[in-house]
Short mmCIF file of C-alpha atoms in Angstrom, two decimals:
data_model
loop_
_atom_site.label_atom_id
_atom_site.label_comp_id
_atom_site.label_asym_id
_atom_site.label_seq_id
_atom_site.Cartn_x
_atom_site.Cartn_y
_atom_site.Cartn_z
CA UNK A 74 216.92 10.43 229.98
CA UNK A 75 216.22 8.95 226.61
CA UNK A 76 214.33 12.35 224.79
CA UNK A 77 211.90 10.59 221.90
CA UNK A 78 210.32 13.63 221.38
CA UNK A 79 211.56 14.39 218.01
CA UNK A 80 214.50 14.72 215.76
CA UNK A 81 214.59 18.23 216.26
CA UNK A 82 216.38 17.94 220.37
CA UNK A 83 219.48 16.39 218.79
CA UNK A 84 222.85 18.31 220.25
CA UNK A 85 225.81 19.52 217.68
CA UNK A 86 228.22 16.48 217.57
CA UNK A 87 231.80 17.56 218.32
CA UNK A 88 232.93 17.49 214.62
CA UNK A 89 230.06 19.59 213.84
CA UNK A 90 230.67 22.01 216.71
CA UNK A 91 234.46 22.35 214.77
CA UNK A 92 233.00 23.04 211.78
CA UNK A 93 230.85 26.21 213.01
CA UNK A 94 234.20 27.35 215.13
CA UNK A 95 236.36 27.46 212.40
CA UNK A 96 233.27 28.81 209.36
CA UNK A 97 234.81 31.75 207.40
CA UNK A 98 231.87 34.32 207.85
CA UNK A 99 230.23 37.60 206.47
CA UNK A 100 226.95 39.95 206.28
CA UNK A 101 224.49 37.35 204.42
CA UNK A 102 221.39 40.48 204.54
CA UNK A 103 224.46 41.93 201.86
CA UNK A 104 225.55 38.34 200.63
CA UNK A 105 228.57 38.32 201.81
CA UNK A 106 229.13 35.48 203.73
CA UNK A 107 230.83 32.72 201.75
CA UNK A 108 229.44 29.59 204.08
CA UNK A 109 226.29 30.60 203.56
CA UNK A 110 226.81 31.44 199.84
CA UNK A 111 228.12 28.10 199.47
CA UNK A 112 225.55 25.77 201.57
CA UNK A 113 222.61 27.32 198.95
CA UNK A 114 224.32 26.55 196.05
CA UNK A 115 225.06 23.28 197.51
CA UNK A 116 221.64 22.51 198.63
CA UNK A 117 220.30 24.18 195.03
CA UNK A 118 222.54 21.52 193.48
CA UNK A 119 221.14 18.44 195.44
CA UNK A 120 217.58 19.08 194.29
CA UNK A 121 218.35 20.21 190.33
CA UNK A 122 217.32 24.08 191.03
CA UNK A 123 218.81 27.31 189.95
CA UNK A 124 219.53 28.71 193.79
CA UNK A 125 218.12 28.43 197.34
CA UNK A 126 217.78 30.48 200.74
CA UNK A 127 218.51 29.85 204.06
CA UNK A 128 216.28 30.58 206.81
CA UNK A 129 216.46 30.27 209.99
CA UNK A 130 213.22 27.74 210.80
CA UNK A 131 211.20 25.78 208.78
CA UNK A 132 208.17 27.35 209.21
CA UNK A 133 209.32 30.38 207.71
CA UNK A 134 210.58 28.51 205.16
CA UNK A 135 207.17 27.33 204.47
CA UNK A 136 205.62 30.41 204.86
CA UNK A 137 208.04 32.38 202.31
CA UNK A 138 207.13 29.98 199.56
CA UNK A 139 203.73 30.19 200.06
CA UNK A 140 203.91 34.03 199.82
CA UNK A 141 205.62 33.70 196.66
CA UNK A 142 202.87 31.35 195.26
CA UNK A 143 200.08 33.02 196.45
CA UNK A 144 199.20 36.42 196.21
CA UNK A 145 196.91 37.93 199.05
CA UNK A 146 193.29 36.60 198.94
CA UNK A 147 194.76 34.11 196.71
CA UNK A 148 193.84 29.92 197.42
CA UNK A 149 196.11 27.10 199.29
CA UNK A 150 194.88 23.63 198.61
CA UNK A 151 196.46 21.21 201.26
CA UNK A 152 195.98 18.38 203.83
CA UNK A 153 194.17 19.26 206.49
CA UNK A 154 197.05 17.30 209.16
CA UNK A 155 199.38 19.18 207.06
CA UNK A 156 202.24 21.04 208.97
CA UNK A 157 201.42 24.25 207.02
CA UNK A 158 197.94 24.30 208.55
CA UNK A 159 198.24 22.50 211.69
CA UNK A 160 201.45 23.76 213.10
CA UNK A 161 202.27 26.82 211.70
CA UNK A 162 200.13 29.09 213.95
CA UNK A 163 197.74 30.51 210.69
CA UNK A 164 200.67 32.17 209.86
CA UNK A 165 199.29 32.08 205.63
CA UNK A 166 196.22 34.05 206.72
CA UNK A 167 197.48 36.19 208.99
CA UNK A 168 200.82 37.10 207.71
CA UNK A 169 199.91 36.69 204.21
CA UNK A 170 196.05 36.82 203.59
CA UNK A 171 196.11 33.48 202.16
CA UNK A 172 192.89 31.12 202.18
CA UNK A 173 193.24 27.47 203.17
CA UNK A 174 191.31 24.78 201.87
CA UNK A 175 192.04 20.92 202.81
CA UNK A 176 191.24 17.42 201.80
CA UNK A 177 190.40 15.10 204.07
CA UNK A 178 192.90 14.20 207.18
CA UNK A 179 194.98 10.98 205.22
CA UNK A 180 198.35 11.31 206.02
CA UNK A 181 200.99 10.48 202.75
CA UNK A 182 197.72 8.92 200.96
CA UNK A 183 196.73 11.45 198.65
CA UNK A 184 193.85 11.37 196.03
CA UNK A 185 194.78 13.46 192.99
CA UNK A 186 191.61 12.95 191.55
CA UNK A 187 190.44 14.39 194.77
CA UNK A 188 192.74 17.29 194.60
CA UNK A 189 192.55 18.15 191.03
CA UNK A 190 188.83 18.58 191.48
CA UNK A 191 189.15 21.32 194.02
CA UNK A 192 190.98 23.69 191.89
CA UNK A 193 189.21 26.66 191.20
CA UNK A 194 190.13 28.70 188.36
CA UNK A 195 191.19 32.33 188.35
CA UNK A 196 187.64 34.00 187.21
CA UNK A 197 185.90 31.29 188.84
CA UNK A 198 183.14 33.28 191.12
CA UNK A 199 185.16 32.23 194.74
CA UNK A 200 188.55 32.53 195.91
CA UNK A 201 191.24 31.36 193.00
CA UNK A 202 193.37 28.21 193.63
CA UNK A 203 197.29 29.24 193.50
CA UNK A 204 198.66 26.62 194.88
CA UNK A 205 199.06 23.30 195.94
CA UNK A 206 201.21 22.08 199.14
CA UNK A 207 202.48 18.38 200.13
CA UNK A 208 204.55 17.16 202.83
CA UNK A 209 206.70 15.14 202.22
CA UNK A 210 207.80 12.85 205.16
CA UNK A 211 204.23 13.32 206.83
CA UNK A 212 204.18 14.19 210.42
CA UNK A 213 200.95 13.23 211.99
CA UNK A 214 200.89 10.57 208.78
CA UNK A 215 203.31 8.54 210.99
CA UNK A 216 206.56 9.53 208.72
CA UNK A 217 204.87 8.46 205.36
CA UNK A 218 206.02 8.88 202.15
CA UNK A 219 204.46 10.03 199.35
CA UNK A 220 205.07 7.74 196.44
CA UNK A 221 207.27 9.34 193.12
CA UNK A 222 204.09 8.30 191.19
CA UNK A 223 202.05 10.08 193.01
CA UNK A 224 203.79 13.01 193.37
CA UNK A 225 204.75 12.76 188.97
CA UNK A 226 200.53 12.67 188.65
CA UNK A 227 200.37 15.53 190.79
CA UNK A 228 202.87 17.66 188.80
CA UNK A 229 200.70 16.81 186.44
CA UNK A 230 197.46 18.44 187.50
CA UNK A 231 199.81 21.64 189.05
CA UNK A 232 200.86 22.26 185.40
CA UNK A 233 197.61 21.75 183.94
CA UNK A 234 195.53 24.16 186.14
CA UNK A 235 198.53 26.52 185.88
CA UNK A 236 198.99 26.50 189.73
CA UNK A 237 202.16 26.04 192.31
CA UNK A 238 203.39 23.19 193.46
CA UNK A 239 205.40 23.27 197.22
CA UNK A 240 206.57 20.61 199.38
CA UNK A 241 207.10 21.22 202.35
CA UNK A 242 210.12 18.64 202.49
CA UNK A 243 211.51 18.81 206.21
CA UNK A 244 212.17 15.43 206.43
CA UNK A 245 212.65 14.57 202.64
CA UNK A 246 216.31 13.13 203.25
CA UNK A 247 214.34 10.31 204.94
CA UNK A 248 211.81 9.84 201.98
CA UNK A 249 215.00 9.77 199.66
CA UNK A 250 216.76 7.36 201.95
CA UNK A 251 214.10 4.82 202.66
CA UNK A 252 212.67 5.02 198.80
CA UNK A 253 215.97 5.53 196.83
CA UNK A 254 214.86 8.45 195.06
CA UNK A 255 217.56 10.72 194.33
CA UNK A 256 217.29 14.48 195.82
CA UNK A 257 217.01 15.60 192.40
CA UNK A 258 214.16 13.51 191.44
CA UNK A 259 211.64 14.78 193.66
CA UNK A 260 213.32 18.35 192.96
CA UNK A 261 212.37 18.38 189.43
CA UNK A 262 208.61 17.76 190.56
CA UNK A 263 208.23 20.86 192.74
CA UNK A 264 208.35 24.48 192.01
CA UNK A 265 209.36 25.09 195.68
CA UNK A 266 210.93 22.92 198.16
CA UNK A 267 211.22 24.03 202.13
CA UNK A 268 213.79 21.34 203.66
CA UNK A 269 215.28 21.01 206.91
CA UNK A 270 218.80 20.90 208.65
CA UNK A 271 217.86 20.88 212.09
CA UNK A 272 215.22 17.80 211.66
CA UNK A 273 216.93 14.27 211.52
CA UNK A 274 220.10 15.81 210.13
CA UNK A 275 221.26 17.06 213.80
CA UNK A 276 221.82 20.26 212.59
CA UNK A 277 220.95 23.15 215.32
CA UNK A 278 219.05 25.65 213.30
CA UNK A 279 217.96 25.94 209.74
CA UNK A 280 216.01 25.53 206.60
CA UNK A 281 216.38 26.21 203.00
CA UNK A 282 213.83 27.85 200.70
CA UNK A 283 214.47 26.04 197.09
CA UNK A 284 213.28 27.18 193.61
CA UNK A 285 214.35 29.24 190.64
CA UNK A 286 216.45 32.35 190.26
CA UNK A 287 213.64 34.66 190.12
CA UNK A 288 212.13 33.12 192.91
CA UNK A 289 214.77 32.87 195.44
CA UNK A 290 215.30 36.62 194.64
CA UNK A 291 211.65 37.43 195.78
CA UNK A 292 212.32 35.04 198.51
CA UNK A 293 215.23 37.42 199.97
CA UNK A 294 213.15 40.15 200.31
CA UNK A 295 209.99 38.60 202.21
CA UNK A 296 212.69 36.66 204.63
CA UNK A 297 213.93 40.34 205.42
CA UNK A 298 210.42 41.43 205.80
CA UNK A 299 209.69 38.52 208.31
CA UNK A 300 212.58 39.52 210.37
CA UNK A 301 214.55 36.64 208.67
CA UNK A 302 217.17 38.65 207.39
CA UNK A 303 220.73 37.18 209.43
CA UNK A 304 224.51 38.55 209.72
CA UNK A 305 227.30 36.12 210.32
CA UNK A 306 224.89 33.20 209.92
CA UNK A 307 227.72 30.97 208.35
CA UNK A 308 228.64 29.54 212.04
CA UNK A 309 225.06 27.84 211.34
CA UNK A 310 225.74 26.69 207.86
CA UNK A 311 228.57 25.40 208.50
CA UNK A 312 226.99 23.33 211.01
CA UNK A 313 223.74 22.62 207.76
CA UNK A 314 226.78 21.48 205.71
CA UNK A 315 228.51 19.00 207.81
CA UNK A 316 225.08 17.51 208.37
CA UNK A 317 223.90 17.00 204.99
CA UNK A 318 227.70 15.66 203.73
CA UNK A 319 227.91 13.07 206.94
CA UNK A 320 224.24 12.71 208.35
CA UNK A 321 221.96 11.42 205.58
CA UNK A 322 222.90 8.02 204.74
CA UNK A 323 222.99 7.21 208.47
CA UNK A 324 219.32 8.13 209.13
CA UNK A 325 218.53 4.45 207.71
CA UNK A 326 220.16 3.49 211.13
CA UNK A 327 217.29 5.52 212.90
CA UNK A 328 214.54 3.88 210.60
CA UNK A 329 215.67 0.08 211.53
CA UNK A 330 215.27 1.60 215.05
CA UNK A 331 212.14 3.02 214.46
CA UNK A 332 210.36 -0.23 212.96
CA UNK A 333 212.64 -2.18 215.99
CA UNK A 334 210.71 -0.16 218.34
CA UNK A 335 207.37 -0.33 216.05
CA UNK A 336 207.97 -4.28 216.29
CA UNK A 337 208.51 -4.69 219.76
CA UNK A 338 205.27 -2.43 220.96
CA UNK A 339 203.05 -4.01 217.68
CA UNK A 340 201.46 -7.11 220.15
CA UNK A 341 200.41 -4.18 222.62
CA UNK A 342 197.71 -3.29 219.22
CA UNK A 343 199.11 0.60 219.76
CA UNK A 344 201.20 0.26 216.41
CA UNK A 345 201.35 -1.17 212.69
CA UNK A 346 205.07 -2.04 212.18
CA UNK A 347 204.40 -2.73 207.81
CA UNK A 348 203.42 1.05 207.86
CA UNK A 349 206.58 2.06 209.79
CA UNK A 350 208.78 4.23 207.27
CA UNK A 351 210.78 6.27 208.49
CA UNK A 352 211.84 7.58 211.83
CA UNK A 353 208.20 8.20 213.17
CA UNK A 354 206.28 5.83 215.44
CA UNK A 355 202.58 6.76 216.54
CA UNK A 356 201.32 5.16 218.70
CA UNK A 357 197.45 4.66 218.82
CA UNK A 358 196.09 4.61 222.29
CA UNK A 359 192.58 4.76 221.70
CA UNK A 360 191.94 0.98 222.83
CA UNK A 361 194.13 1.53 226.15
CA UNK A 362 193.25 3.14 229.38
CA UNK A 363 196.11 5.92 228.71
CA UNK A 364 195.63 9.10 226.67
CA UNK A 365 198.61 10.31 225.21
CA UNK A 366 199.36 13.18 228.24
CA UNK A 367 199.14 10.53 230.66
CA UNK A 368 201.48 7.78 228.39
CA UNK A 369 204.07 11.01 228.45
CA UNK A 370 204.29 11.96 232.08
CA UNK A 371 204.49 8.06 233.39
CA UNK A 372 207.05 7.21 230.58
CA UNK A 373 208.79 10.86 231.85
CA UNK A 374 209.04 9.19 235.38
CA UNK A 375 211.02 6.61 233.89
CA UNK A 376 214.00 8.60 232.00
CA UNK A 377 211.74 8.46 228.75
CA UNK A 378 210.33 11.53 226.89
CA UNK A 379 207.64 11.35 223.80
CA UNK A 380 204.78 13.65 222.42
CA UNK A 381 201.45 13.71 222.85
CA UNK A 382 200.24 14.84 219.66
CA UNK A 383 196.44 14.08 219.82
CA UNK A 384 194.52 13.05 222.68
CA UNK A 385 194.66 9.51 221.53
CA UNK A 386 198.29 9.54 219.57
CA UNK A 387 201.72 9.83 221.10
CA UNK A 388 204.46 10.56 218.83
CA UNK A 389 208.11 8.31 219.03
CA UNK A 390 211.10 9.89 217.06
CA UNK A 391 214.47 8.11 216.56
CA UNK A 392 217.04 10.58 215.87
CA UNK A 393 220.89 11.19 215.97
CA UNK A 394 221.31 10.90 219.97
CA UNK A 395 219.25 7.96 220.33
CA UNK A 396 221.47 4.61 220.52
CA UNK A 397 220.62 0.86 221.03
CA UNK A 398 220.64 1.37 224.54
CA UNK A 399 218.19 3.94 224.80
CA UNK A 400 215.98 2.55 222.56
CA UNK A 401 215.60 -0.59 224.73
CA UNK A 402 214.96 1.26 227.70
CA UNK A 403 212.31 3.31 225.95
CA UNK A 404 211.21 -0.40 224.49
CA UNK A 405 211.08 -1.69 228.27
CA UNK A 406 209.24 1.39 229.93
CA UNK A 407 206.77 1.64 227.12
CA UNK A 408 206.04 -1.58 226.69
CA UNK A 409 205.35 -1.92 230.44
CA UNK A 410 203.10 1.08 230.58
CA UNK A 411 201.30 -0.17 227.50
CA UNK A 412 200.93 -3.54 229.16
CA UNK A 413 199.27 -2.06 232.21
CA UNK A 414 196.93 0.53 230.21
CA UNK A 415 195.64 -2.48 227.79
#
């Protein structure tokens, strides 16, 4: 079974599974546990910030630096395909009592004209704007990046309104591979940074809440009151740590695979290979006889998994455990399904 599903199935490799045996551990809820202690300095470091928090998924990640952004009845100005309003449940207005607002659905290809006119401004007669939030890969964009210009103008209008800026950065070690940008580079342009282990990196479990001093302290005490609050966590940091010191440069090997796989389907008219990334391939079914649910249980048939992610887009995802092999069999059973359905 080749599982295409996403870069979050990927299994511990055995030197990782060493790592977490032999982590020296402690309480983390009282800070005692070194591993952990060490992998948020380390992460801190990467991006140019004063500290950083692990927690144990990314959506609470997300959510915790929203909190600290946004105060209750307070504004969030994001994409509407963005993770923080598509996947996370409403977990800003419900756990929170934070109000949403989007522009339009456009993956990576943001308008900060656009944005910047949105802003409301405290004492404005509506609901203030706090914060801003990007993603940075962009899931249903397909992997996209946001460009460092982009992001520098953005900064921009964040510090002139006097709002937050977040990015929701699960897959940022991909951005920073396939761009060059150094970690540290798109840390200076955020306020707060959520970024993932357990995506692409083939770490089990985990995210990391960056920022400041003073805001990593708040961030302790909403992770506690989320039920994030963990004891011997360091056999998962451990496991964080090996990925991010022997993981990231290799995740170019999963984009050649992606955009080999983008290439291959591209005369099937389901994919644009020159818009191919990262490690993200949808695949737009909308002129085939297939909808995605259908494209996922006759490729499952076959030993090949992927996700339907909108009636008319399936999701590919080259990862860790995915080898040449595997991605020619999920090359030859896609590209015959695709065949038939076209």
């Amino acid at each position: 079974m080749v599982d295409l599903r996403s870069d979050t199935v990927t299994r511990p490799t055995a030197q990782m599974r060493q790592a977490m045996a032999y982590a020296e551990v402690g309480d983390d809820v009282f800070g005692d546990d070194p591993t952990v202690n060490a992998l948020e300095a380390y992460v801190a470091g990467l991006f140019g910030h004063e500290a950083a928090l692990f927690a144990p998924s990314g959506s609470m990640a997300n959510q915790i630096a929203l909190q600290l952004h946004v105060p209750a009845g307070g504004e969030l100005l994001a994409g509407a395909d963005a993770h923080v309003v598509t996947y996370e449940l409403g977990a800003a207005a419900a756990l929170s009592g934070i109000s949403t607002r989007t522009w339009g659905s456009v993956g990576a290809d943001l308008d900060v004209d656009q944005i910047a006119a949105m802003i409301r401004p405290v004492g404005y007669p509506s609901v203030p704007t706090r914060a801003i939030a990007v993603e940075q890969t962009h899931n249903l964009g397909g992997g996209s990046i946001v460009p460092l210009s982009t992001l520098r103008a953005l900064r921009s209008v964040a510090d002139e309104a006097g709002v937050g800026l977040h990015c929701d950065g699960a897959r940022i070690w991909h951005a920073a591979v396939a761009d060059g940008v150094a970690l540290s580079e798109y840390g200076a342009l955020f306020d707060t940074l959520s970024v993932c282990l357990s995506k692409g990196l083939g770490a089990p479990v985990g995210s990391l809440i960056v920022g400041s001093r003073e805001r990593i302290a708040q961030a302790r005490v909403i992770r506690k009151r989320l039920g994030g609050g963990m004891r011997q966590v360091g056999i998962l940091a451990a496991a964080g740590r090996y990925a991010l010191e022997n993981h990231i440069d290799r995740l170019a090997e999963d984009h050649a695979r992606a955009l080999r796989l983008a290439e291959a389907l591209a005369p099937l008219g389901v994919v644009d290979p020159s818009r191919i990334r990262t490690n993200l391939v949808p695949l737009d079914l909308s002129k085939t006889s297939l909808d995605s649910p259908a494209l996922a249980g006759l490729a499952a048939q076959q030993g090949v998994l992927i996700a339907p992610m909108l009636p008319s887009i399936a999701r590919v995802v080259t990862h860790l455990d995915v080898d040449d092999s595997g991605l020619e069999q999920a090359i030859t059973v896609l590209g015959g399904l695709l065949a038939d359905a076209s």
